[in-house]
Coordinates of C-alpha atoms and ligand atoms in Angstrom, one line a residue:
M1 CA 0.8 -20.4 -4.2
P2 CA -0.2 -16.8 -3.7
L3 CA -3.3 -15.5 -5.5
S4 CA -2.6 -13.6 -8.7
I5 CA -3.4 -9.9 -9.0
R6 CA -6.0 -10.8 -11.6
W7 CA -8.0 -13.0 -9.2
R8 CA -7.5 -10.6 -6.3
L9 CA -9.0 -7.8 -8.3
T10 CA -11.9 -10.0 -9.6
I11 CA -12.8 -11.3 -6.1
G12 CA -12.4 -7.8 -4.7
I13 CA -14.9 -6.4 -7.2
A14 CA -17.4 -9.2 -6.6
A15 CA -17.1 -8.8 -2.8
A16 CA -17.7 -5.0 -3.1
I17 CA -20.8 -5.7 -5.2
I18 CA -22.1 -8.3 -2.7
V19 CA -21.6 -5.9 0.2
T20 CA -23.3 -3.0 -1.6
L21 CA -26.2 -5.2 -2.5
I22 CA -26.7 -6.4 1.1
V23 CA -26.6 -2.8 2.3
I24 CA -29.1 -1.7 -0.3
L25 CA -31.4 -4.6 0.6
V26 CA -31.3 -3.9 4.3
T27 CA -31.8 -0.2 3.9
L28 CA -34.7 -0.7 1.4
R29 CA -36.4 -3.2 3.7
L30 CA -36.1 -0.8 6.7
A31 CA -37.2 2.3 4.8
L32 CA -40.0 0.7 2.7
G33 CA -41.2 -1.4 5.6
G34 CA -41.7 1.7 7.7
I35 CA -43.5 3.5 4.9
L36 CA -45.8 0.5 4.1
E37 CA -46.6 0.0 7.8
G38 CA -47.5 3.7 8.1
D39 CA -49.9 3.4 5.1
L40 CA -51.5 0.3 6.7
D41 CA -52.0 2.1 10.0
D42 CA -53.6 5.0 8.1
D43 CA -56.0 2.5 6.5
L44 CA -56.8 1.0 9.9
S45 CA -57.5 4.4 11.3
R46 CA -60.0 5.1 8.5
D47 CA -61.5 1.6 9.2
T48 CA -61.8 2.4 12.9
G49 CA -63.6 5.6 12.0
L50 CA -66.1 3.7 9.9
V51 CA -66.8 1.2 12.6
S52 CA -67.2 4.0 15.2
A53 CA -69.7 5.7 12.9
H54 CA -71.8 2.5 12.5
V55 CA -71.7 1.9 16.3
A56 CA -72.9 5.4 16.9
L57 CA -75.8 4.7 14.6
L58 CA -76.6 1.7 16.7
G59 CA -76.8 3.9 19.7
S60 CA -75.6 1.3 22.2
L61 CA -73.7 -2.0 22.6
E62 CA -76.5 -3.5 24.7
D63 CA -77.9 -5.7 22.0
R64 CA -75.2 -8.3 21.3
D65 CA -76.9 -9.7 18.2
K66 CA -77.0 -6.3 16.6
V67 CA -73.4 -5.7 17.4
Q68 CA -72.5 -9.1 15.9
E69 CA -74.6 -8.4 12.9
L70 CA -72.7 -5.1 12.5
V71 CA -69.4 -6.8 12.9
D72 CA -70.3 -9.5 10.4
G73 CA -71.5 -6.8 8.0
L74 CA -68.3 -4.8 8.3
S75 CA -65.8 -7.6 8.3
V76 CA -64.7 -8.5 4.9
G77 CA -63.2 -11.9 4.1
G78 CA -61.6 -13.1 7.3
P79 CA -58.1 -13.6 8.5
G80 CA -55.7 -13.3 5.6
A81 CA -58.3 -11.8 3.3
G82 CA -58.8 -8.3 4.5
F83 CA -60.6 -6.3 7.0
I84 CA -61.8 -7.8 10.4
V85 CA -63.5 -6.2 13.4
V86 CA -63.7 -7.1 17.1
I87 CA -65.8 -5.1 19.5
R88 CA -65.3 -5.3 23.2
D89 CA -67.0 -3.8 26.2
S90 CA -65.1 -1.4 28.5
E91 CA -63.9 -4.4 30.6
G92 CA -62.2 -5.8 27.5
E93 CA -64.8 -8.6 27.2
A94 CA -65.4 -9.5 23.5
L95 CA -69.0 -8.6 22.5
A96 CA -68.6 -9.6 18.8
S97 CA -65.8 -10.7 16.6
A98 CA -65.4 -11.3 12.9
A99 CA -66.0 -14.9 11.7
G100 CA -62.9 -17.1 12.1
I101 CA -61.2 -14.8 14.6
P102 CA -61.1 -16.2 18.0
A103 CA -61.6 -13.1 20.1
G104 CA -58.9 -14.4 22.5
S105 CA -56.3 -14.2 19.8
L106 CA -56.5 -10.4 19.9
G107 CA -56.7 -10.4 23.6
L108 CA -55.6 -7.4 25.7
T109 CA -54.0 -7.2 29.0
Q110 CA -55.5 -5.1 31.8
A111 CA -52.9 -2.5 31.4
E112 CA -53.6 -2.2 27.7
I113 CA -57.3 -2.0 28.3
E114 CA -56.7 0.9 30.7
T115 CA -54.4 2.6 28.2
V116 CA -56.9 2.3 25.4
L117 CA -59.8 3.5 27.6
R118 CA -57.7 6.6 28.4
G119 CA -57.8 7.4 24.7
K120 CA -54.6 6.0 23.4
T121 CA -54.4 3.9 20.3
L122 CA -52.4 0.7 20.2
S123 CA -51.0 -0.7 16.9
R124 CA -49.3 -4.1 16.8
T125 CA -48.9 -7.1 14.6
V126 CA -50.2 -10.4 15.9
T127 CA -50.1 -13.9 14.5
I128 CA -53.3 -15.9 14.2
G129 CA -53.4 -19.7 13.7
E130 CA -50.3 -21.0 11.9
D131 CA -48.8 -18.0 10.2
E132 CA -51.6 -15.4 9.6
R133 CA -50.0 -12.1 10.5
I134 CA -52.5 -9.3 11.1
R135 CA -51.9 -5.7 11.9
V136 CA -54.4 -4.7 14.6
R137 CA -55.3 -1.2 15.7
T138 CA -57.0 -1.1 19.1
S139 CA -58.8 2.1 20.2
R140 CA -61.6 3.4 22.4
L141 CA -65.2 3.2 21.1
S142 CA -67.4 6.1 22.0
I143 CA -71.1 6.7 21.6
G144 CA -71.7 10.4 21.9
R145 CA -69.6 11.6 24.8
E146 CA -69.8 8.2 26.6
V147 CA -67.0 5.6 26.4
A148 CA -68.9 2.5 25.2
G149 CA -66.1 0.0 24.8
I150 CA -63.1 -1.0 22.7
V151 CA -62.8 -1.6 18.9
Q152 CA -60.2 -3.6 17.3
V153 CA -59.7 -3.4 13.5
G154 CA -57.3 -5.6 11.7
E155 CA -55.9 -6.0 8.2
D156 CA -53.6 -8.5 6.7
A157 CA -50.0 -7.6 7.7
E158 CA -48.7 -9.4 4.6
L159 CA -49.8 -6.4 2.7
T160 CA -46.7 -4.7 3.9
S161 CA -44.3 -7.7 3.8
H162 CA -45.4 -9.0 0.4
P163 CA -44.1 -6.2 -1.7
L164 CA -40.9 -6.3 0.4
D165 CA -40.4 -10.0 -0.2
R166 CA -41.0 -9.6 -3.9
L167 CA -38.6 -6.7 -4.1
Q168 CA -36.0 -8.8 -2.1
T169 CA -36.4 -11.8 -4.5
V170 CA -36.0 -9.5 -7.5
L171 CA -33.0 -7.7 -6.1
L172 CA -31.4 -11.0 -5.0
A173 CA -31.8 -12.6 -8.4
E174 CA -30.5 -9.4 -10.1
G175 CA -27.7 -9.3 -7.5
I176 CA -26.6 -12.9 -8.2
G177 CA -26.7 -12.1 -11.9
G178 CA -24.7 -8.9 -11.3
V179 CA -22.1 -10.7 -9.2
F180 CA -21.6 -13.2 -12.0
L181 CA -21.4 -10.4 -14.6
A182 CA -19.0 -8.5 -12.3
L183 CA -16.8 -11.7 -12.0
I184 CA -16.6 -12.0 -15.8
I185 CA -16.1 -8.3 -16.5
G186 CA -13.7 -8.0 -13.5
Y187 CA -11.6 -10.9 -14.6
W188 CA -11.5 -9.6 -18.2
L189 CA -10.6 -6.1 -17.0
A190 CA -8.0 -7.4 -14.5
R191 CA -6.5 -9.6 -17.2
G192 CA -6.2 -6.6 -19.5
A193 CA -4.6 -4.6 -16.7
V194 CA -2.1 -7.3 -15.8
R195 CA -1.1 -8.3 -19.3
P196 CA 1.6 -5.6 -19.7
L197 CA 3.0 -6.8 -16.4
Q198 CA 3.2 -10.3 -17.8
R199 CA 5.1 -9.0 -20.8
V200 CA 7.6 -7.4 -18.4
I201 CA 7.9 -10.8 -16.6
D202 CA 8.4 -12.7 -19.8
V203 CA 11.1 -10.3 -21.2
A204 CA 12.9 -10.2 -17.8
A205 CA 12.9 -14.1 -17.7
E206 CA 14.5 -14.2 -21.1
I207 CA 17.3 -11.9 -20.1
E208 CA 20.4 -13.9 -19.2
A209 CA 23.6 -12.8 -17.6
S210 CA 25.4 -13.5 -20.9
D211 CA 23.2 -11.0 -22.7
L212 CA 22.3 -8.0 -20.6
S213 CA 22.0 -5.8 -23.6
R214 CA 18.2 -6.4 -23.9
R215 CA 15.8 -3.9 -22.6
I216 CA 12.1 -4.2 -21.6
G217 CA 10.8 -0.9 -23.0
A218 CA 7.1 -1.3 -22.4
R219 CA 6.4 2.2 -23.9
S220 CA 2.7 1.9 -24.6
S221 CA 1.9 0.2 -21.2
P222 CA 0.1 1.8 -18.3
A223 CA 2.1 4.4 -16.3
E224 CA 2.9 2.0 -13.4
V225 CA 4.1 -0.8 -15.6
Q226 CA 6.1 1.7 -17.6
A227 CA 7.7 3.0 -14.4
L228 CA 8.5 -0.6 -13.4
A229 CA 10.0 -1.4 -16.9
E230 CA 12.1 1.8 -16.7
T231 CA 13.4 1.0 -13.3
F232 CA 14.2 -2.5 -14.4
D233 CA 15.9 -1.3 -17.5
A234 CA 18.0 1.2 -15.5
M235 CA 19.1 -1.7 -13.2
L236 CA 20.0 -3.8 -16.3
E237 CA 22.0 -0.9 -17.6
R238 CA 24.0 -0.8 -14.3
L239 CA 24.4 -4.6 -14.3
D240 CA 25.5 -4.7 -17.9
A241 CA 28.1 -2.0 -17.2
A242 CA 29.3 -3.9 -14.0
F243 CA 29.5 -7.2 -15.9
Q244 CA 31.4 -5.5 -18.8
Q245 CA 33.8 -4.0 -16.3
Q246 CA 34.3 -7.4 -14.6
R247 CA 34.8 -9.1 -17.9
N248 CA 37.4 -6.5 -19.0
F249 CA 39.1 -6.8 -15.7
V250 CA 39.3 -10.7 -16.0
L251 CA 40.5 -10.3 -19.6
D252 CA 43.2 -7.8 -18.7
M253 CA 44.4 -9.6 -15.6
S254 CA 44.5 -13.1 -17.1
H255 CA 46.4 -11.6 -20.1
E256 CA 48.8 -9.8 -17.8
L257 CA 49.4 -12.9 -15.7
R258 CA 49.9 -15.3 -18.6
T259 CA 52.7 -13.3 -20.2
P260 CA 55.2 -13.2 -17.3
L261 CA 54.2 -16.7 -16.1
T262 CA 55.0 -18.1 -19.6
A263 CA 58.3 -16.3 -19.5
L264 CA 59.0 -17.7 -16.1
R265 CA 58.3 -21.2 -17.1
G266 CA 60.5 -20.8 -20.2
N267 CA 63.4 -19.7 -18.0
I268 CA 62.9 -22.6 -15.6
D269 CA 62.8 -25.0 -18.5
V270 CA 66.1 -23.5 -19.8
L271 CA 67.6 -24.0 -16.3
L272 CA 66.4 -27.6 -16.3
M273 CA 68.4 -28.2 -19.5
D274 CA 71.6 -27.9 -17.6
E275 CA 73.0 -31.4 -17.3
A276 CA 75.2 -30.4 -14.3
L277 CA 72.2 -29.7 -12.0
D278 CA 72.2 -31.7 -8.8
A279 CA 69.2 -33.9 -8.2
E280 CA 67.7 -31.7 -5.4
T281 CA 67.9 -28.5 -7.4
R282 CA 66.4 -30.3 -10.4
S283 CA 63.5 -31.6 -8.3
H284 CA 62.8 -28.0 -6.9
L285 CA 62.9 -26.6 -10.4
E286 CA 60.6 -29.3 -11.8
R287 CA 58.1 -28.6 -9.0
M288 CA 58.3 -24.9 -9.7
S289 CA 57.7 -25.5 -13.4
A290 CA 54.7 -27.6 -12.6
E291 CA 53.2 -25.0 -10.3
V292 CA 53.8 -22.2 -12.8
G293 CA 52.2 -24.4 -15.5
R294 CA 49.1 -24.8 -13.3
M295 CA 49.0 -21.0 -12.8
I296 CA 49.3 -20.5 -16.6
R297 CA 46.4 -23.0 -17.1
L298 CA 44.3 -21.1 -14.5
A299 CA 45.0 -17.8 -16.1
S300 CA 44.2 -19.2 -19.6
N301 CA 40.9 -20.6 -18.2
L302 CA 40.0 -17.2 -16.9
L303 CA 40.9 -15.6 -20.2
Y304 CA 38.7 -18.1 -22.1
L305 CA 35.9 -17.7 -19.6
A306 CA 35.8 -14.0 -20.5
H307 CA 36.0 -15.0 -24.2
A308 CA 33.1 -17.4 -23.8
E309 CA 31.0 -14.7 -22.3
T310 CA 31.8 -12.2 -25.0
G311 CA 30.9 -14.8 -27.6
R312 CA 34.4 -15.3 -29.1
I313 CA 34.4 -17.3 -32.3
P314 CA 37.3 -19.7 -32.3
D315 CA 39.8 -19.9 -35.2
S316 CA 39.2 -22.5 -37.8
R317 CA 42.5 -24.0 -38.9
P318 CA 43.7 -27.6 -39.2
V319 CA 44.8 -28.9 -35.9
E320 CA 46.8 -32.2 -35.7
L321 CA 45.3 -33.7 -32.6
D322 CA 48.0 -36.4 -32.2
V323 CA 50.7 -33.8 -32.0
L324 CA 48.5 -31.8 -29.6
C325 CA 48.1 -34.8 -27.4
L326 CA 51.8 -35.4 -27.4
E327 CA 52.5 -31.8 -26.3
V328 CA 50.0 -32.1 -23.5
Y329 CA 51.6 -35.3 -22.4
R330 CA 55.1 -33.8 -22.4
Q331 CA 53.8 -30.7 -20.6
M332 CA 52.1 -32.7 -17.9
K333 CA 54.1 -35.8 -17.4
D334 CA 56.2 -34.5 -14.5
L335 CA 53.3 -33.0 -12.7
R336 CA 52.6 -36.1 -10.5
P337 CA 55.6 -38.5 -10.4
D338 CA 53.6 -40.6 -7.8
I339 CA 51.1 -41.8 -10.4
R340 CA 51.5 -43.6 -13.7
F341 CA 50.6 -41.1 -16.5
R342 CA 51.0 -42.5 -20.0
L343 CA 49.9 -42.2 -23.6
G344 CA 47.6 -44.9 -24.7
H345 CA 46.1 -45.6 -28.2
E346 CA 47.2 -42.8 -30.6
D347 CA 45.5 -42.4 -34.0
Q348 CA 46.5 -39.6 -36.4
V349 CA 43.6 -37.1 -36.6
T350 CA 43.3 -33.6 -37.9
V351 CA 40.3 -31.4 -37.1
Q352 CA 39.4 -27.9 -38.0
G353 CA 39.6 -25.6 -35.0
D354 CA 41.4 -23.3 -32.6
R355 CA 44.6 -25.0 -31.5
D356 CA 45.0 -23.0 -28.3
L357 CA 41.5 -23.6 -27.2
L358 CA 41.6 -27.4 -28.0
K359 CA 44.8 -27.8 -26.2
Q360 CA 43.4 -26.0 -23.2
A361 CA 40.4 -28.3 -23.2
V362 CA 42.6 -31.4 -23.1
L363 CA 45.0 -29.8 -20.5
N364 CA 42.0 -29.2 -18.2
L365 CA 40.9 -32.8 -18.4
V366 CA 44.4 -34.2 -17.8
D367 CA 45.0 -31.7 -15.1
N368 CA 41.8 -32.9 -13.3
S369 CA 42.7 -36.6 -13.6
L370 CA 46.2 -35.9 -12.3
K371 CA 44.8 -33.8 -9.5
Y372 CA 42.1 -36.1 -8.3
T373 CA 43.8 -39.5 -8.7
P374 CA 45.5 -40.6 -5.5
A375 CA 49.1 -41.7 -5.4
G376 CA 49.8 -45.1 -7.0
G377 CA 46.9 -44.6 -9.5
G378 CA 47.1 -44.2 -13.3
V379 CA 46.0 -41.8 -16.0
T380 CA 46.0 -42.6 -19.7
L381 CA 45.6 -40.1 -22.5
S382 CA 44.4 -41.7 -25.8
L383 CA 43.3 -40.5 -29.2
Y384 CA 40.9 -42.4 -31.5
H385 CA 39.7 -41.7 -35.0
D386 CA 36.5 -43.5 -35.8
A387 CA 33.2 -42.9 -37.6
G388 CA 34.1 -39.3 -38.6
Q389 CA 34.9 -38.4 -35.1
A390 CA 38.0 -37.7 -33.2
R391 CA 37.9 -38.9 -29.6
I392 CA 40.4 -37.7 -27.1
E393 CA 40.1 -39.9 -24.0
V394 CA 41.4 -39.1 -20.5
K395 CA 41.0 -42.2 -18.3
D396 CA 41.9 -42.2 -14.6
T397 CA 41.7 -44.5 -11.7
G398 CA 40.7 -41.7 -9.4
P399 CA 37.8 -41.5 -6.9
G400 CA 35.1 -41.3 -9.6
I401 CA 32.0 -39.0 -9.7
S402 CA 28.5 -39.9 -8.5
P403 CA 25.8 -40.0 -11.2
E404 CA 23.9 -37.0 -9.6
Q405 CA 27.0 -34.9 -9.8
I406 CA 27.9 -35.5 -13.4
P407 CA 25.4 -32.9 -14.8
L408 CA 26.7 -30.4 -12.3
I409 CA 30.4 -30.6 -12.7
F410 CA 30.2 -28.7 -16.1
K411 CA 28.6 -25.7 -14.4
R412 CA 30.9 -22.8 -13.7
F413 CA 32.4 -22.6 -10.2
Y414 CA 31.0 -26.0 -9.3
R415 CA 33.3 -28.2 -7.3
A416 CA 32.1 -31.6 -6.2
G417 CA 34.4 -32.0 -3.3
G418 CA 33.9 -28.4 -2.2
D419 CA 37.2 -28.5 -0.4
R420 CA 39.6 -26.1 -2.1
R421 CA 42.5 -26.7 0.3
T422 CA 42.9 -30.4 -0.6
T423 CA 42.9 -30.2 -4.4
G424 CA 43.1 -26.5 -5.4
G425 CA 41.1 -25.3 -8.4
A426 CA 38.5 -22.7 -9.2
G427 CA 35.7 -25.0 -10.6
I428 CA 35.9 -23.5 -14.1
G429 CA 38.1 -26.0 -15.9
L430 CA 35.3 -28.4 -17.0
A431 CA 33.0 -25.5 -17.9
I432 CA 35.7 -24.1 -20.2
S433 CA 36.5 -27.5 -21.7
D434 CA 32.8 -28.0 -22.3
W435 CA 32.4 -24.6 -24.0
I436 CA 35.5 -25.3 -26.2
A437 CA 34.2 -28.7 -27.3
R438 CA 30.7 -27.3 -28.1
A439 CA 32.2 -24.3 -29.9
H440 CA 33.9 -26.8 -32.2
G441 CA 30.6 -28.7 -32.8
G442 CA 31.6 -31.5 -30.4
E443 CA 30.9 -32.4 -26.8
I444 CA 32.5 -33.9 -23.7
Q445 CA 31.3 -37.3 -22.6
V446 CA 31.8 -38.7 -19.1
S447 CA 31.6 -42.1 -17.7
S448 CA 32.5 -42.7 -14.1
E449 CA 32.2 -45.1 -11.3
L450 CA 32.6 -44.1 -7.7
G451 CA 35.8 -45.7 -6.3
K452 CA 37.0 -46.9 -9.7
G453 CA 37.7 -43.9 -11.8
S454 CA 36.5 -41.6 -14.6
T455 CA 36.8 -41.3 -18.3
F456 CA 36.4 -37.9 -19.9
T457 CA 36.2 -37.9 -23.7
V458 CA 36.4 -34.9 -26.0
V459 CA 34.4 -35.8 -29.1
L460 CA 35.1 -33.6 -32.1
P461 CA 33.7 -33.8 -35.7
V462 CA 36.3 -34.6 -38.4
D463 CA 34.3 -33.4 -41.3
G464 CA 36.3 -30.3 -41.8
H465 CA 34.2 -27.6 -40.3
T466 CA 33.3 -26.2 -36.9
A467 CA 29.8 -25.7 -35.7
I468 CA 30.1 -22.0 -35.3
Ligands
ADP1 P1 38.2 -27.8 -10.4 O1 39.0 -29.0 -10.8 O2 39.0 -26.5 -10.5 O3 37.5 -28.0 -9.1 P2 36.6 -28.4 -12.7 O4 35.6 -27.6 -13.4 O5 37.8 -28.9 -13.5 O6 37.0 -27.6 -11.4 O7 35.9 -29.7 -12.1 C1 34.7 -29.6 -11.4 C2 34.6 -30.7 -10.4 O8 34.4 -32.0 -11.1 C3 35.8 -30.9 -9.5 O9 35.7 -30.1 -8.3 C4 35.8 -32.4 -9.1 O10 35.0 -32.6 -8.0 C5 35.1 -33.0 -10.3 N1 36.0 -33.7 -11.2 C6 36.5 -33.3 -12.4 N2 37.4 -34.2 -12.9 C7 37.4 -35.2 -12.1 C8 38.1 -36.5 -12.1 N3 38.9 -36.8 -13.1 N4 37.9 -37.3 -11.1 C9 37.0 -37.0 -10.1 N5 36.4 -35.8 -10.0 C10 36.5 -34.9 -11.0

């Protein structure tokens, strides 16, 4: 799953703080380190001056004991504690060194000795023992105008790194705290920034094709979200208009189709009344009547589909279902002469509802059974009245429907077989029948077994009122 904007912002803020902190730390270390080292070197320069003054008082470095005495007197503490002194002759040989400092540890190469004797000063940091870091300044020692030897003065180098280490610890601790704080504040801020967007998502998710009149609005939201909402609303406006146009078109077309088709079937039926018709003409006319009937049912389904979308409220008048079933039977009985279509159990039931719609619901079920049942099969239309319910049952010995497909067949434009050429149909019959049953407070039940057949039952309440 992609990371939400909220987390991206939060992590981004935290990362920016961490990088800033690292940059500050490194810069501080470099700048402060340089300054502190400079200060220490200044101290060492002063110390060197002091030692030189004392050696000058001695007059010469001949007497080693005196030199050692001087060094002991001047050296304070020892390694790690402060100021240490080593005095060497002009060959670099140690004449005296502070207690605890092995003279070799501050040893000089021949090149260094020559450099120092030429008057240059060397400053470097050496490690004594385990981890005693000492900053050592090595310079020439003169008595009067004579070069007498070399003096090395050292001070604890930790003096420069200690403050830096402490500063680093404090900055790190504050930094970690800062990052946590930034995470919390960042998350909170980001949540606030994203909340109006979430509202847009929620409203958009609630908008359905059947109700495109809703708008998002989002007036008091941030400018970007408002722009998004306005764009979305404009799109909804266009969609709504397009859907409206399409609905009106379907309404007009289905209406326009139904009227002449009904007249056509009426005329065919009149022709069929002629007793003198030869068998072949009669068969042709009957087939024509059946096909026209199918087209009328399709046009009606389209009309009712548009009605369902506009939220049409069905009539509520008494409908005698037994008469209705008989009409359906008569209308459909010649559709498939190759299968046995018959009326089964017939109770007398009257429900409140819309006659045209209820008839269409049953016609669609019978039409399907007749359409999908292979030659030689059977379809039975029955009507039961029990427990305050009317049950119109259409049972066939067709191919059956698999359990996975049963919830899908009521969806608009869903066709289980998917092959339009073999059976014909638009995949809206069951969706319309289902809408009609539910608009009357009822439902359609299906039981089916693959290879054996299906039973579709329209269940309607008989307590005298519709659910709408
Ligand atoms: P159509 O019949 O136009 O395809 P419907 O909405 O009436 O559309 O039916 C949807 C699908 O349900 C059909 O394509 C078919 O696969 C399946 N179906 C409906 N009734 C039956 C039936 N009696 N026997 C087998 N399958 C059926």
